[in-house]
Short mmCIF file of C-alpha atoms in Angstrom, two decimals:
data_model
loop_
_atom_site.label_atom_id
_atom_site.label_comp_id
_atom_site.label_asym_id
_atom_site.label_seq_id
_atom_site.Cartn_x
_atom_site.Cartn_y
_atom_site.Cartn_z
CA MET B 10 -24.85 5.86 18.17
CA SER B 11 -21.97 7.68 19.86
CA LYS B 12 -19.56 9.66 17.69
CA THR B 13 -16.87 7.11 18.53
CA VAL B 14 -17.44 3.52 17.41
CA ARG B 15 -17.26 1.38 20.53
CA TRP B 16 -15.80 -2.06 19.78
CA GLY B 17 -16.12 -5.44 21.40
CA ILE B 18 -14.12 -8.55 20.53
CA LEU B 19 -15.65 -12.04 20.63
CA GLY B 20 -12.87 -14.16 22.09
CA ALA B 21 -9.32 -13.51 23.24
CA SER B 22 -7.38 -15.14 20.41
CA ASN B 23 -3.67 -14.56 19.98
CA PHE B 24 -4.25 -12.85 16.64
CA ALA B 25 -6.78 -10.50 18.19
CA LYS B 26 -4.32 -9.73 20.99
CA ARG B 27 -1.32 -9.16 18.69
CA GLN B 28 -2.91 -7.39 15.74
CA MET B 29 -6.56 -6.40 15.85
CA ALA B 30 -6.96 -5.18 19.42
CA PRO B 31 -4.01 -2.77 18.97
CA ALA B 32 -5.45 -1.72 15.61
CA ILE B 33 -8.87 -0.99 17.14
CA HIS B 34 -7.13 0.91 19.92
CA LEU B 35 -5.08 3.03 17.50
CA ALA B 36 -7.48 3.63 14.61
CA ASN B 37 -9.23 6.96 14.24
CA GLY B 38 -12.89 7.01 15.10
CA GLY B 39 -13.08 4.06 17.46
CA GLU B 40 -12.18 2.66 20.84
CA LEU B 41 -11.76 -0.82 22.28
CA THR B 42 -14.50 -1.14 24.89
CA ALA B 43 -15.00 -4.83 25.74
CA VAL B 44 -13.73 -8.37 25.23
CA ALA B 45 -15.69 -11.57 25.74
CA THR B 46 -13.78 -14.51 27.23
CA SER B 47 -14.57 -17.12 29.85
CA ASP B 48 -10.90 -17.13 30.94
CA PRO B 49 -9.96 -13.95 32.86
CA ALA B 50 -6.25 -14.74 32.41
CA LYS B 51 -6.61 -14.35 28.65
CA ALA B 52 -8.05 -10.88 29.16
CA ALA B 53 -5.02 -9.52 31.03
CA ASP B 54 -3.09 -8.34 27.97
CA PHE B 55 -6.18 -6.64 26.56
CA VAL B 56 -6.76 -4.79 29.84
CA ALA B 57 -3.11 -3.71 29.92
CA MET B 58 -3.58 -2.20 26.48
CA ALA B 59 -6.90 -0.52 27.26
CA PRO B 60 -7.40 0.17 30.98
CA GLY B 61 -11.08 0.28 31.85
CA LEU B 62 -11.87 -2.44 29.32
CA ARG B 63 -15.01 -4.40 30.19
CA ILE B 64 -14.66 -8.18 30.29
CA HIS B 65 -17.75 -10.24 29.52
CA ASP B 66 -17.75 -13.92 30.41
CA SER B 67 -19.74 -14.95 27.32
CA TYR B 68 -20.24 -13.86 23.72
CA GLU B 69 -23.96 -13.45 24.39
CA ALA B 70 -23.26 -11.03 27.23
CA LEU B 71 -21.10 -8.86 25.00
CA LEU B 72 -23.74 -8.79 22.27
CA ALA B 73 -26.31 -7.72 24.87
CA ASP B 74 -24.13 -4.81 26.00
CA PRO B 75 -25.88 -1.59 24.85
CA ASP B 76 -22.58 0.29 24.90
CA ILE B 77 -21.09 -1.79 22.08
CA ASP B 78 -21.57 -0.55 18.51
CA ALA B 79 -19.38 -2.99 16.57
CA VAL B 80 -17.82 -6.39 17.11
CA TYR B 81 -14.72 -8.02 15.71
CA ILE B 82 -14.94 -11.81 15.29
CA PRO B 83 -11.66 -13.81 15.29
CA LEU B 84 -13.26 -17.19 16.04
CA PRO B 85 -12.47 -20.44 14.18
CA ASN B 86 -13.77 -20.45 10.61
CA HIS B 87 -16.77 -22.69 11.17
CA LEU B 88 -18.21 -20.23 13.71
CA HIS B 89 -17.98 -17.10 11.55
CA VAL B 90 -21.43 -17.18 9.97
CA GLU B 91 -23.21 -18.18 13.17
CA TRP B 92 -21.78 -15.37 15.27
CA THR B 93 -21.89 -12.79 12.50
CA LYS B 94 -25.62 -13.42 12.26
CA LYS B 95 -26.09 -13.23 16.02
CA ALA B 96 -24.15 -9.98 16.24
CA ALA B 97 -26.03 -8.35 13.35
CA GLU B 98 -29.38 -9.46 14.78
CA ALA B 99 -28.30 -7.80 18.05
CA GLY B 100 -27.82 -4.54 16.13
CA LYS B 101 -24.01 -4.61 16.07
CA HIS B 102 -21.85 -3.81 13.07
CA VAL B 103 -19.57 -6.76 12.29
CA LEU B 104 -15.98 -7.11 11.09
CA CYS B 105 -15.34 -10.86 10.81
CA GLU B 106 -12.06 -12.60 10.06
CA LYS B 107 -11.61 -14.27 6.71
CA PRO B 108 -13.02 -16.46 5.40
CA ILE B 109 -16.27 -14.96 6.59
CA ALA B 110 -18.10 -18.06 5.29
CA LEU B 111 -17.35 -21.54 3.96
CA ASN B 112 -19.36 -21.22 0.75
CA ALA B 113 -20.83 -18.44 -1.37
CA ALA B 114 -24.45 -19.25 -0.48
CA GLU B 115 -23.72 -18.40 3.16
CA ILE B 116 -22.50 -14.96 2.08
CA ASP B 117 -25.77 -14.47 0.18
CA ASP B 118 -27.51 -14.96 3.52
CA LEU B 119 -25.24 -12.38 5.15
CA ILE B 120 -25.88 -9.86 2.37
CA ALA B 121 -29.62 -10.25 2.92
CA LEU B 122 -29.15 -9.84 6.68
CA ARG B 123 -26.99 -6.74 6.19
CA ASP B 124 -29.63 -5.18 3.99
CA SER B 125 -32.51 -6.01 6.35
CA THR B 126 -30.78 -4.84 9.54
CA GLY B 127 -28.91 -1.82 8.16
CA VAL B 128 -25.69 -2.74 9.96
CA LEU B 129 -22.31 -2.97 8.25
CA ILE B 130 -21.08 -6.55 7.86
CA ALA B 131 -17.65 -7.05 6.32
CA GLU B 132 -14.87 -9.57 6.00
CA ALA B 133 -11.51 -8.58 7.49
CA PHE B 134 -9.64 -8.68 4.18
CA MET B 135 -7.14 -6.12 5.36
CA ILE B 136 -4.86 -5.91 2.31
CA LEU B 137 -7.40 -3.89 0.30
CA HIS B 138 -6.85 -1.04 2.78
CA HIS B 139 -3.09 -0.94 2.20
CA PRO B 140 -1.80 1.73 -0.24
CA GLN B 141 0.39 -0.92 -1.88
CA TRP B 142 -2.76 -2.50 -3.29
CA THR B 143 -4.57 0.68 -4.26
CA LYS B 144 -1.41 1.73 -6.12
CA ALA B 145 -1.15 -1.67 -7.85
CA GLN B 146 -4.78 -1.42 -8.96
CA ALA B 147 -4.24 2.14 -10.22
CA LEU B 148 -1.14 1.14 -12.21
CA PHE B 149 -3.00 -1.76 -13.77
CA ARG B 150 -5.99 0.38 -14.72
CA GLN B 151 -3.69 3.04 -16.20
CA GLY B 152 -2.31 0.40 -18.55
CA ALA B 153 1.16 0.36 -17.00
CA ILE B 154 1.72 -3.31 -17.87
CA GLY B 155 -0.08 -3.21 -21.19
CA LYS B 156 -2.29 -6.14 -22.18
CA ILE B 157 -2.25 -8.68 -19.35
CA ALA B 158 -1.35 -12.29 -20.15
CA ARG B 159 -0.55 -13.96 -16.84
CA VAL B 160 -0.93 -13.64 -13.07
CA GLY B 161 1.14 -15.81 -10.74
CA ALA B 162 0.49 -15.79 -6.98
CA THR B 163 2.25 -17.64 -4.16
CA PHE B 164 1.66 -17.64 -0.38
CA SER B 165 3.27 -20.20 1.91
CA TYR B 166 4.30 -20.84 5.50
CA ASN B 167 5.23 -23.94 7.48
CA ASN B 168 2.84 -24.96 10.26
CA PRO B 169 2.65 -28.74 10.88
CA ASP B 170 1.20 -28.39 14.42
CA PRO B 171 -1.75 -30.85 14.52
CA ASN B 172 -3.42 -28.86 17.30
CA ASN B 173 -3.43 -25.59 15.36
CA ILE B 174 -6.91 -24.65 14.10
CA ARG B 175 -5.55 -24.36 10.54
CA ASN B 176 -4.80 -28.10 10.63
CA ARG B 177 -8.28 -29.18 11.76
CA LYS B 178 -10.76 -29.83 8.98
CA ASN B 179 -13.80 -30.04 11.26
CA ILE B 180 -13.52 -26.34 12.14
CA GLY B 181 -12.89 -25.06 8.64
CA GLY B 182 -9.12 -25.46 8.50
CA GLY B 183 -6.89 -26.02 5.50
CA GLY B 184 -4.47 -23.97 3.46
CA LEU B 185 -6.95 -22.84 0.83
CA ARG B 186 -9.41 -21.43 3.35
CA ASP B 187 -6.65 -19.80 5.39
CA ILE B 188 -4.59 -18.11 2.68
CA GLY B 189 -6.20 -18.96 -0.64
CA VAL B 190 -8.49 -16.00 -0.07
CA TYR B 191 -5.45 -13.73 -0.46
CA ILE B 192 -4.16 -15.05 -3.78
CA PHE B 193 -7.72 -15.15 -5.18
CA GLY B 194 -9.03 -11.85 -3.81
CA ALA B 195 -5.90 -9.87 -4.65
CA THR B 196 -6.01 -11.00 -8.26
CA ARG B 197 -9.69 -10.11 -8.59
CA PHE B 198 -9.15 -6.71 -6.93
CA VAL B 199 -6.38 -5.57 -9.28
CA THR B 200 -7.73 -6.96 -12.55
CA GLY B 201 -11.46 -6.58 -11.93
CA GLU B 202 -12.01 -9.98 -13.54
CA GLU B 203 -13.66 -13.20 -12.36
CA PRO B 204 -12.42 -16.71 -13.29
CA ASP B 205 -14.11 -18.50 -16.17
CA ARG B 206 -13.00 -21.96 -15.07
CA ILE B 207 -10.46 -23.89 -13.04
CA LEU B 208 -8.09 -25.65 -15.46
CA SER B 209 -6.12 -27.88 -13.06
CA THR B 210 -5.64 -28.66 -9.38
CA ARG B 211 -3.12 -30.64 -7.40
CA ILE B 212 -3.74 -30.92 -3.68
CA ASP B 213 -1.48 -32.42 -1.01
CA TRP B 214 -3.41 -33.71 2.00
CA ASP B 215 -2.52 -34.38 5.63
CA GLY B 216 -5.40 -36.59 6.65
CA ASP B 217 -8.42 -34.61 5.49
CA VAL B 218 -6.73 -31.19 5.53
CA ASP B 219 -5.44 -29.58 2.33
CA THR B 220 -1.88 -28.52 3.12
CA THR B 221 -0.56 -27.51 -0.31
CA ALA B 222 -2.61 -26.54 -3.35
CA HIS B 223 -1.34 -25.87 -6.88
CA LEU B 224 -3.95 -24.65 -9.33
CA THR B 225 -4.37 -22.98 -12.68
CA ALA B 226 -7.38 -21.04 -13.91
CA GLN B 227 -8.55 -19.16 -16.95
CA PHE B 228 -9.77 -15.58 -16.53
CA PRO B 229 -11.28 -13.70 -19.47
CA SER B 230 -7.99 -11.90 -20.25
CA PHE B 231 -5.25 -14.00 -18.68
CA HIS B 232 -3.97 -17.33 -17.42
CA TYR B 233 -3.66 -17.72 -13.65
CA THR B 234 -1.28 -19.86 -11.59
CA GLY B 235 -1.66 -20.08 -7.83
CA LEU B 236 0.12 -21.87 -4.98
CA VAL B 237 -0.71 -21.90 -1.29
CA SER B 238 0.96 -24.10 1.29
CA MET B 239 1.07 -24.69 5.04
CA ARG B 240 4.07 -27.02 4.67
CA MET B 241 6.62 -24.91 2.81
CA ALA B 242 9.08 -22.23 3.88
CA PRO B 243 7.53 -18.77 4.22
CA TYR B 244 7.24 -17.01 0.88
CA GLN B 245 4.84 -14.62 -0.77
CA GLU B 246 4.74 -12.85 -4.11
CA ILE B 247 2.29 -11.90 -6.83
CA VAL B 248 3.19 -11.06 -10.41
CA PHE B 249 1.06 -9.35 -13.06
CA HIS B 250 2.66 -9.99 -16.45
CA GLY B 251 1.61 -7.94 -19.47
CA ASP B 252 2.98 -7.31 -22.94
CA ALA B 253 4.51 -3.97 -21.91
CA ALA B 254 5.76 -4.58 -18.34
CA VAL B 255 5.79 -6.89 -15.32
CA MET B 256 4.40 -5.68 -11.98
CA THR B 257 5.66 -7.57 -8.92
CA LEU B 258 4.55 -7.18 -5.29
CA THR B 259 7.15 -8.73 -3.00
CA ALA B 260 5.39 -8.62 0.39
CA PRO B 261 1.79 -8.52 -0.73
CA PHE B 262 -0.06 -10.22 2.11
CA ASN B 263 1.87 -9.59 5.36
CA ALA B 264 3.31 -6.17 4.65
CA GLY B 265 5.81 -5.12 7.31
CA VAL B 266 5.90 -8.61 8.82
CA TYR B 267 7.09 -10.78 5.94
CA GLY B 268 9.04 -7.85 4.53
CA GLU B 269 8.83 -4.35 3.14
CA ALA B 270 5.75 -3.67 1.03
CA ARG B 271 7.06 -2.92 -2.43
CA ILE B 272 5.88 -2.69 -6.03
CA ALA B 273 8.41 -3.14 -8.83
CA LEU B 274 7.36 -2.26 -12.37
CA SER B 275 9.84 -3.67 -14.89
CA GLY B 276 9.45 -2.30 -18.40
CA PRO B 277 11.30 -2.25 -21.70
CA GLU B 278 15.10 -2.24 -21.80
CA GLN B 279 15.25 -3.60 -18.23
CA THR B 280 14.10 -0.33 -16.68
CA THR B 281 12.44 -0.71 -13.27
CA GLN B 282 10.38 1.68 -11.18
CA VAL B 283 9.95 0.86 -7.49
CA TRP B 284 7.38 2.12 -4.99
CA ARG B 285 7.99 1.44 -1.28
CA PHE B 286 5.41 1.49 1.52
CA THR B 287 7.21 1.31 4.84
CA ALA B 288 4.98 2.87 7.47
CA ASP B 289 1.43 1.77 6.71
CA ASN B 290 -0.38 -0.70 8.99
CA HIS B 291 -3.21 -2.30 7.05
CA TYR B 292 -4.98 -3.47 10.20
CA VAL B 293 -5.20 0.07 11.58
CA ARG B 294 -6.28 1.41 8.20
CA GLN B 295 -8.94 -1.32 7.94
CA VAL B 296 -10.49 -0.41 11.29
CA ALA B 297 -10.33 3.32 10.53
CA ALA B 298 -12.13 2.72 7.21
CA PHE B 299 -14.76 0.58 8.96
CA ASN B 300 -15.29 3.32 11.56
CA ALA B 301 -15.65 5.96 8.85
CA THR B 302 -18.26 3.91 6.99
CA VAL B 303 -20.24 3.27 10.16
CA GLN B 304 -20.16 7.00 10.90
CA GLY B 305 -21.61 7.81 7.49
CA GLY B 306 -18.45 8.17 5.43
CA ALA B 307 -17.35 6.60 2.15
CA ASP B 308 -18.42 3.17 0.99
CA TYR B 309 -16.40 0.35 2.52
CA ALA B 310 -13.58 -0.92 0.28
CA CYS B 311 -14.36 -4.60 0.85
CA PRO B 312 -18.14 -5.11 0.79
CA LEU B 313 -19.69 -8.54 1.14
CA GLU B 314 -20.25 -8.67 -2.61
CA PHE B 315 -16.48 -8.61 -3.13
CA SER B 316 -15.96 -11.32 -0.51
CA ARG B 317 -18.62 -13.42 -2.20
CA GLY B 318 -16.65 -13.32 -5.45
CA THR B 319 -13.54 -14.62 -3.73
CA GLN B 320 -15.54 -17.37 -2.02
CA ALA B 321 -17.14 -18.29 -5.36
CA MET B 322 -13.65 -18.88 -6.77
CA MET B 323 -12.83 -20.97 -3.70
CA ASP B 324 -15.97 -23.02 -4.31
CA MET B 325 -14.91 -23.52 -7.94
CA VAL B 326 -11.54 -24.91 -6.76
CA PHE B 327 -13.13 -27.35 -4.31
CA ASP B 328 -15.64 -28.42 -6.95
CA ALA B 329 -12.75 -29.08 -9.36
CA VAL B 330 -10.98 -31.17 -6.71
CA ARG B 331 -14.12 -33.23 -6.15
#
């Protein structure tokens, strides 16, 4: 493989255009080499960003390109496993949007494929690459909040568009699959714990799509409350509440877009320490970390085993609903 990781993107989605293509272009250790789309007009913005970009008219053609080392997959959720497998079988490393699968058993298949092919397969859970989250995990492990009792996580936005892929059940839509991964995965990352059981669920439906989900769960050391919604005003926050302090992240999932990434640690006598993270782009850091792992560097921060744990919690929620 070349010293530089040469990337291809399967599809010309708006998210790929706005976030991940620029991140691939800017991250150390890689370059954006090709995009696959059957619509040349959709490729124009990608070409403007990376002159000399190759445009393939099919996903299969891009996977057959010997000059591509890694692919990014921003396709609708129900296509993630299929095209991750095809890319890995073609010898390409894969960074696939979340959720990488629709149930934990599918991730077991991907782990087996990763191990048999030797390629890196990972879910694009970008927040784990942001220093806000590594600092939050470090504070927790240092005992900064004392003995944990409660975690509360909220992530909402308002998107009633019936044509949006998030509002189409048949392609893996729904609020839990879209943003539940954040409130579940972030909690698991900081605490290092897995849920024992789902205590309660209340789901609002629009047809067959879950639009708002309230749930509670019991972890070994704490009680968990979560809310995700695609029909409420934009809001995001996660709180880790211990017997010594409260740790609050005020823009935990869309740092720099929703607001400034910040950690506030409120301790005894109303004293508060604040850490601010103003300049870090978690998409760029994610791609740089992926490149470094492909090139023989450190272990990747979000392996498939971690993603499987988040999906297992998602499965537990859907089982509780049923």
